[in-house]
């Protein structure tokens, strides 16, 4: 398939680290604690083949596709989308662009939650909207397997891995669950000294994201007290069903969120696309080849109305807008843009969401590691996130990585609608089969 010129990449690192320096212990997994209260499931049968791979008709032939009704409470798709909107609302920086992967965050944190116990597990479940553990882990397995299915129309790959310190004992039940449900094998490294391990993790992320994310964990992001790093990487490569003609791209004015205008290359085309509008927003769906994925662009009616729209975002509100989408002839103008925000440390965001105890030394992650020395137990040390997004006439390439490091201690169209994204807007890169949002962001200044 031709290489699209639109690319997106994201990485998230979550650090689980022990509370104090440890004495060396025998490497390798330990037996599960018989008294541990775990948000894990009974020993599962091999995951069933996902049922989300039926081809989707072209846009003009499809019924409206909101988040599907069968995405029931207790599945990871539902939790992923709700978490995404809440993270977006808590990372508001006026005039700045943002992109991240709710799917990457949700997968990495769900793996981490699988080893949490007691109040630690309860705080994570509330913050991440995780319900029944069996439903969460089974739906995670379905998503990972479905997203890794090969297609000649697009490329989507999801990879998970655990990087464990050679001195840190890991519970066999945790390793079994993360391997079977998340396809996350354990790789043993040494964090004494930490730099070779940091370079190894970053090299793995770079490989999984086709070198779009090369320095996920920053210098000093792990240290000699790091016991485990959980990593998720997501890579998407797709072409628009209807590419924008290069010859129609022209410089046009874009009104910035902070005031004033800037000249940006604006892609244009007119064609039949799924479109909706109301008094608040206009919404346009741009499908990718294969019919399984689409980018939804949400454009406020008010030129400086993005903040007000973001403040009211919820899965229900967005699903209502998407439910109104119908095929129409649309005159489209969308700016080309590139986002490369470097690494974000997201601990404050998740503390604000209610995950307080998981970051403290008294956190209970004994479902991951339950050493006799309580000073070698784990808590979340950091959550790192990195994103690269580039959108142009051909399509979209997207990559995401997540690591958790633990530290010791339709009606026929009657007229042509207009969708001119010449002021700040939101975008969602969505799996149309499951409803899960893989990537999400805001474009306040495409220059």
Coordinates of C-alpha atoms in Angstrom, one line a residue, residues 189-412:
X189 CA 16.4 -6.3 32.6
X190 CA 18.6 -4.7 35.2
X191 CA 17.9 -1.2 36.5
X192 CA 21.3 -1.1 38.3
X193 CA 22.5 1.0 36.5
X194 CA 19.2 2.2 35.0
X195 CA 20.4 3.8 31.7
X196 CA 20.9 0.5 29.7
X197 CA 17.4 -0.6 30.7
X198 CA 16.0 2.8 29.7
X199 CA 17.7 2.6 26.3
X200 CA 16.4 -1.0 25.8
X201 CA 12.8 0.0 26.6
X202 CA 13.0 3.0 24.3
X203 CA 14.5 0.9 21.5
X204 CA 11.6 -1.5 21.8
X205 CA 9.1 1.3 21.7
X206 CA 10.9 2.8 18.6
X207 CA 10.7 -0.5 16.8
X208 CA 7.0 -1.0 17.6
X209 CA 6.1 2.5 16.4
X210 CA 8.2 2.5 13.2
X211 CA 10.7 4.9 14.8
X212 CA 8.0 7.6 15.4
X213 CA 8.7 7.5 19.2
X214 CA 12.4 7.1 20.0
X215 CA 12.8 8.5 23.5
X216 CA 9.6 7.6 25.4
X217 CA 11.2 7.4 28.8
X218 CA 13.3 10.5 29.4
X219 CA 16.6 10.6 31.1
X220 CA 16.2 9.9 34.8
X221 CA 12.7 8.6 34.1
X222 CA 13.7 5.3 35.7
X223 CA 16.3 4.7 38.4
X224 CA 17.9 2.0 40.5
X225 CA 14.8 1.6 42.5
X226 CA 12.6 0.8 39.5
X227 CA 11.1 -2.7 39.8
X228 CA 8.8 -3.0 36.7
X229 CA 7.9 -1.0 33.6
X230 CA 4.7 -1.9 31.7
X231 CA 4.7 -0.7 28.1
X232 CA 2.0 -0.5 25.5
X233 CA 2.6 0.6 21.9
X234 CA 0.0 1.3 19.2
X235 CA 0.7 1.9 15.5
X236 CA -1.8 2.8 12.9
X237 CA -1.3 3.5 9.2
X238 CA -4.2 4.2 7.0
X239 CA -5.2 6.1 3.8
X240 CA -8.3 8.2 3.4
X241 CA -11.1 6.5 1.4
X242 CA -11.2 9.8 -0.6
X243 CA -7.8 11.5 -0.5
X244 CA -7.6 15.2 -0.7
X245 CA -6.2 16.3 -4.1
X246 CA -2.8 17.9 -3.7
X247 CA -3.5 20.6 -6.3
X248 CA -6.4 21.9 -4.3
X249 CA -4.4 22.6 -1.2
X250 CA -4.0 26.4 -0.7
X251 CA -2.8 28.7 2.1
X252 CA -5.7 30.1 4.0
X253 CA -6.2 32.0 7.3
X254 CA -6.8 30.0 10.5
X255 CA -8.2 31.8 13.5
X256 CA -6.1 30.9 16.6
X257 CA -7.6 30.2 20.0
X258 CA -5.6 33.0 21.6
X259 CA -6.6 35.5 18.9
X260 CA -5.3 36.6 15.6
X261 CA -4.9 34.5 12.5
X262 CA -2.1 32.4 10.9
X263 CA -1.7 31.2 7.3
X264 CA -1.8 27.4 7.0
X265 CA -2.0 24.9 4.1
X266 CA -5.7 24.0 3.8
X267 CA -6.7 20.8 2.1
X268 CA -10.0 21.0 0.2
X269 CA -12.4 18.6 -1.5
X270 CA -16.1 18.3 -2.1
X271 CA -17.8 14.9 -1.9
X272 CA -20.3 12.7 -0.1
X273 CA -19.3 12.2 3.5
X274 CA -21.1 11.6 6.8
X275 CA -21.9 15.0 8.3
X276 CA -24.0 16.5 11.1
X277 CA -24.5 19.9 12.7
X278 CA -26.4 21.6 15.4
X279 CA -26.3 24.9 17.3
X280 CA -23.0 24.0 19.0
X281 CA -20.9 22.0 16.5
X282 CA -20.4 20.6 13.1
X283 CA -19.1 17.1 12.9
X284 CA -17.5 15.4 9.9
X285 CA -16.4 11.8 9.5
X286 CA -13.5 11.1 7.3
X287 CA -13.2 7.3 6.7
X288 CA -10.1 5.3 6.0
X289 CA -9.8 2.6 3.4
X290 CA -11.3 -0.7 4.6
X291 CA -14.2 1.0 6.3
X292 CA -13.2 0.0 9.9
X293 CA -11.7 3.3 11.1
X294 CA -12.5 6.9 10.7
X295 CA -11.4 10.3 11.9
X296 CA -14.2 12.4 13.3
X297 CA -13.5 16.2 13.3
X298 CA -15.6 18.2 15.8
X299 CA -15.7 21.9 14.9
X300 CA -17.4 24.4 17.3
X301 CA -19.8 26.9 15.6
X302 CA -18.1 29.7 17.6
X303 CA -14.6 30.5 16.4
X304 CA -13.4 30.7 20.0
X305 CA -15.8 28.1 21.4
X306 CA -13.5 25.1 21.8
X307 CA -13.1 25.5 25.5
X308 CA -16.8 25.5 26.1
X309 CA -17.3 22.4 24.0
X310 CA -14.4 20.6 25.8
X311 CA -15.9 21.4 29.2
X312 CA -19.1 19.5 28.3
X313 CA -17.6 16.5 26.6
X314 CA -18.8 13.0 27.6
X315 CA -19.3 9.7 25.8
X316 CA -23.0 10.3 25.8
X317 CA -22.7 13.8 24.3
X318 CA -20.3 12.7 21.6
X319 CA -22.4 9.6 20.8
X320 CA -25.4 11.8 20.2
X321 CA -23.5 13.9 17.7
X322 CA -22.2 10.8 15.9
X323 CA -25.7 9.3 15.9
X324 CA -26.8 12.3 13.8
X325 CA -24.2 11.7 11.1
X326 CA -25.7 11.1 7.7
X327 CA -24.3 11.0 4.1
X328 CA -24.4 14.5 2.6
X329 CA -22.5 16.4 -0.1
X330 CA -19.9 18.4 1.9
X331 CA -17.5 21.2 0.9
X332 CA -14.5 20.4 3.1
X333 CA -11.5 22.5 4.1
X334 CA -9.2 20.9 6.7
X335 CA -5.7 22.2 7.6
X336 CA -2.6 20.0 7.2
X337 CA -1.0 19.8 10.6
X338 CA 1.8 18.2 12.6
X339 CA 1.9 17.7 16.3
X340 CA 5.1 16.6 18.1
X341 CA 4.7 17.4 21.8
X342 CA 7.6 15.5 23.4
X343 CA 7.1 13.5 26.6
X344 CA 4.4 14.5 29.1
X345 CA 4.5 13.3 32.7
X346 CA 0.8 12.6 33.5
X347 CA 0.9 11.8 37.2
X348 CA -0.9 15.1 38.1
X349 CA -3.8 14.3 35.7
X350 CA -4.5 10.9 37.2
X351 CA -4.2 12.2 40.8
X352 CA -6.8 14.7 39.8
X353 CA -9.0 11.9 38.6
X354 CA -8.8 10.3 42.0
X355 CA -5.8 7.9 41.7
X356 CA -3.9 9.1 44.8
X357 CA -3.0 6.0 46.8
X358 CA -1.5 4.1 43.8
X359 CA 1.3 6.8 43.7
X360 CA 2.1 6.5 47.4
X361 CA 4.6 4.1 49.1
X362 CA 1.7 2.4 51.0
X363 CA 0.0 1.4 47.7
X364 CA -1.0 -2.2 47.4
X365 CA 0.2 -3.9 44.2
X366 CA 0.8 -7.3 45.8
X367 CA -1.0 -8.9 42.9
X368 CA 2.1 -8.0 40.8
X369 CA 4.8 -8.6 43.4
X370 CA 4.4 -9.7 47.0
X371 CA 7.9 -10.0 48.4
X372 CA 8.5 -10.8 52.1
X373 CA 10.4 -7.5 52.4
X374 CA 7.7 -4.9 52.4
X375 CA 10.3 -2.3 51.4
X376 CA 10.4 -4.0 48.0
X377 CA 6.7 -3.6 47.3
X378 CA 5.7 -1.5 44.3
X379 CA 3.8 1.8 43.7
X380 CA 3.3 3.9 40.6
X381 CA 6.3 6.2 40.1
X382 CA 5.4 8.1 36.9
X383 CA 3.2 8.1 33.9
X384 CA 5.0 9.3 30.7
X385 CA 3.2 10.1 27.4
X386 CA 4.4 11.1 24.0
X387 CA 2.6 11.8 20.8
X388 CA 3.4 12.6 17.2
X389 CA 0.6 13.4 14.7
X390 CA 0.9 14.4 11.1
X391 CA -2.2 14.8 8.8
X392 CA -2.1 15.5 5.1
X393 CA -3.8 14.7 1.8
X394 CA -3.1 11.0 1.7
X395 CA -4.1 9.6 5.1
X396 CA -2.9 9.0 8.7
X397 CA -0.1 7.2 10.4
X398 CA -0.4 6.8 14.1
X399 CA 1.7 5.3 16.8
X400 CA 1.3 5.1 20.6
X401 CA 3.3 3.5 23.4
X402 CA 2.5 3.1 27.1
X403 CA 4.8 2.0 29.8
X404 CA 4.2 1.6 33.5
X405 CA 7.3 1.8 35.7
X406 CA 7.0 0.8 39.3
X407 CA 9.4 2.2 42.0
X408 CA 10.1 0.4 45.2
X409 CA 8.7 2.0 48.3
X410 CA -29.6 8.7 5.1
X411 CA -31.7 11.1 3.0
X412 CA -30.5 12.1 -0.5

